């Protein structure tokens, strides 16, 4: 799959870091003190807790993931 762009990201959709087992749910792109960050919750983790944050430039590190 091609590199994801900010406009490709969809709230509540599932993603994962390439080659990693953790499944993530997209929480949105938010201001976090020093810029905008894409925030993810870990599926099966603490509800509502941000587990990972990445910048637009780092979107190449993740891919969409389908449950089915």
Coordinates of N, CA and C in Angstrom, one line a residue:
X1 N 0.8 -1.2 0.0 CA 0.0 0.0 0.0 C 0.9 1.2 0.0
X2 N 0.4 2.3 -0.6 CA 1.1 3.5 -0.7 C 1.1 4.2 0.7
X3 N 2.0 5.2 0.8 CA 2.1 6.0 2.1 C 0.7 6.6 2.3
X4 N 0.3 6.5 3.6 CA -1.0 7.2 4.0 C -0.7 8.7 4.0
X5 N -1.7 9.5 3.7 CA -1.7 10.9 3.8 C -2.7 11.4 4.9
X6 N -2.5 12.6 5.4 CA -3.4 13.0 6.5 C -4.8 12.9 6.2
X7 N -5.2 13.2 4.9 CA -6.6 13.2 4.5 C -7.1 11.7 4.4
X8 N -6.2 10.7 4.4 CA -6.6 9.3 4.3 C -7.1 8.8 5.7
X9 N -6.7 9.4 6.8 CA -6.9 8.9 8.1 C -8.4 9.2 8.5
X10 N -9.0 8.1 9.1 CA -10.4 8.2 9.4 C -10.6 7.8 10.9
X11 N -11.3 8.6 11.6 CA -11.6 8.4 13.0 C -12.2 7.0 13.2
X12 N -11.7 6.3 14.2 CA -12.3 5.0 14.5 C -11.8 3.8 13.6
X13 N -11.1 4.1 12.5 CA -10.6 3.1 11.7 C -9.4 2.4 12.3
X14 N -9.1 1.2 11.9 CA -8.0 0.5 12.5 C -6.7 0.5 11.7
X15 N -5.6 0.6 12.4 CA -4.3 0.7 11.8 C -3.3 -0.1 12.6
X16 N -2.1 -0.2 12.0 CA -1.0 -0.8 12.8 C 0.3 -0.3 12.2
X17 N 1.3 -0.4 13.1 CA 2.7 0.0 12.6 C 3.1 -1.2 11.7
X18 N 3.7 -0.9 10.6 CA 4.1 -2.0 9.6 C 5.0 -3.0 10.4
X19 N 4.6 -4.3 10.2 CA 5.4 -5.4 10.8 C 5.2 -5.6 12.3
X20 N 4.3 -4.9 12.9 CA 4.1 -5.0 14.4 C 2.7 -5.5 14.7
X21 N 2.6 -6.3 15.8 CA 1.3 -6.9 16.1 C 0.2 -6.0 16.7
X22 N 0.6 -4.9 17.3 CA -0.4 -4.1 18.0 C -1.4 -3.5 17.0
X23 N -2.6 -3.6 17.4 CA -3.7 -3.0 16.5 C -4.1 -1.7 17.2
X24 N -4.3 -0.7 16.3 CA -4.6 0.6 16.8 C -5.9 1.2 16.2
X25 N -6.6 2.0 17.0 CA -7.8 2.7 16.6 C -7.4 4.2 16.5
X26 N -7.8 4.8 15.4 CA -7.4 6.2 15.1 C -8.3 7.1 15.9
X27 N -7.7 8.0 16.7 CA -8.5 8.9 17.6 C -8.6 10.3 17.0
X28 N -7.8 10.6 16.0 CA -7.9 12.0 15.3 C -6.5 12.6 15.4
X29 N -6.5 13.8 14.8 CA -5.3 14.6 14.7 C -5.5 15.8 15.6
X30 N -4.6 15.9 16.6 CA -4.8 16.9 17.6 C -3.6 17.7 17.9
X31 N -3.7 19.0 18.4 CA -2.6 19.8 18.8 C -2.2 19.2 20.2
X32 N -0.9 19.0 20.3 CA -0.4 18.4 21.5 C 0.9 19.1 22.0
X33 N 0.8 20.4 22.2 CA 1.9 21.2 22.8 C 2.9 21.6 21.8
X34 N 3.4 20.8 21.0 CA 4.5 21.2 20.0 C 4.1 20.9 18.6
X35 N 2.8 20.9 18.3 CA 2.4 20.6 16.9 C 1.2 19.7 16.8
X36 N 0.8 19.4 15.6 CA -0.3 18.4 15.4 C 0.3 17.0 15.3
X37 N -0.5 16.1 16.0 CA -0.1 14.7 16.1 C -1.3 13.8 15.8
X38 N -1.1 12.8 15.0 CA -2.1 11.7 14.8 C -2.1 10.8 16.0
X39 N -3.2 10.7 16.7 CA -3.2 9.9 18.0 C -4.0 8.6 17.8
X40 N -3.5 7.6 18.4 CA -4.0 6.2 18.3 C -4.2 5.6 19.7
X41 N -5.3 4.9 19.9 CA -5.5 4.1 21.0 C -5.2 2.6 20.7
X42 N -4.6 1.9 21.6 CA -4.3 0.5 21.4 C -5.6 -0.3 21.6
X43 N -6.0 -1.1 20.6 CA -7.2 -2.0 20.7 C -6.9 -3.0 21.8
X44 N -7.8 -3.0 22.8 CA -7.7 -3.9 24.0 C -6.9 -3.2 25.1
X45 N -6.5 -2.0 24.9 CA -5.8 -1.2 26.0 C -6.9 -0.4 26.8
X46 N -6.4 0.5 27.5 CA -7.2 1.4 28.3 C -8.1 2.3 27.4
X47 N -9.4 2.2 27.6 CA -10.3 3.0 26.8 C -10.0 4.5 26.8
X48 N -9.9 5.1 25.7 CA -9.6 6.5 25.6 C -8.2 7.0 25.8
X49 N -7.3 6.1 26.1 CA -5.9 6.4 26.4 C -5.1 6.5 25.1
X50 N -4.4 7.6 24.9 CA -3.5 7.7 23.7 C -2.3 6.7 23.9
X51 N -2.1 5.8 23.0 CA -1.0 4.8 23.1 C 0.1 5.2 22.2
X52 N -0.2 5.9 21.1 CA 0.9 6.3 20.1 C 0.5 7.6 19.5
X53 N 1.5 8.5 19.2 CA 1.3 9.7 18.5 C 2.3 9.8 17.4
X54 N 1.9 10.2 16.2 CA 2.9 10.3 15.1 C 2.6 11.6 14.3
X55 N 3.6 12.1 13.6 CA 3.4 13.3 12.8 C 3.0 12.9 11.4
X56 N 2.6 13.9 10.6 CA 2.2 13.6 9.2 C 3.4 12.9 8.5
X57 N 4.6 13.4 8.8 CA 5.8 12.8 8.1 C 6.0 11.4 8.4
X58 N 5.5 10.9 9.5 CA 5.7 9.5 10.0 C 4.5 8.6 9.6
X59 N 3.6 9.1 8.8 CA 2.5 8.2 8.4 C 2.9 7.0 7.6
X60 N 4.1 7.1 6.9 CA 4.6 6.0 6.1 C 4.8 4.7 7.0
X61 N 4.9 4.9 8.3 CA 5.2 3.8 9.2 C 4.0 2.9 9.6
X62 N 2.8 3.4 9.2 CA 1.6 2.7 9.5 C 0.8 2.2 8.3
X63 N -0.1 1.3 8.5 CA -0.9 0.8 7.4 C -2.3 0.5 8.0
X64 N -3.3 0.6 7.1 CA -4.6 0.2 7.5 C -4.7 -1.2 7.8
X65 N -5.6 -1.6 8.7 CA -5.7 -3.0 9.1 C -7.2 -3.3 9.2
X66 N -7.6 -4.4 8.6 CA -8.9 -4.9 8.6 C -9.1 -6.1 9.5
X67 N -10.1 -6.1 10.3 CA -10.4 -7.1 11.2 C -10.7 -8.5 10.5
X68 N -11.3 -8.4 9.3 CA -11.7 -9.5 8.7 C -10.8 -10.1 7.7

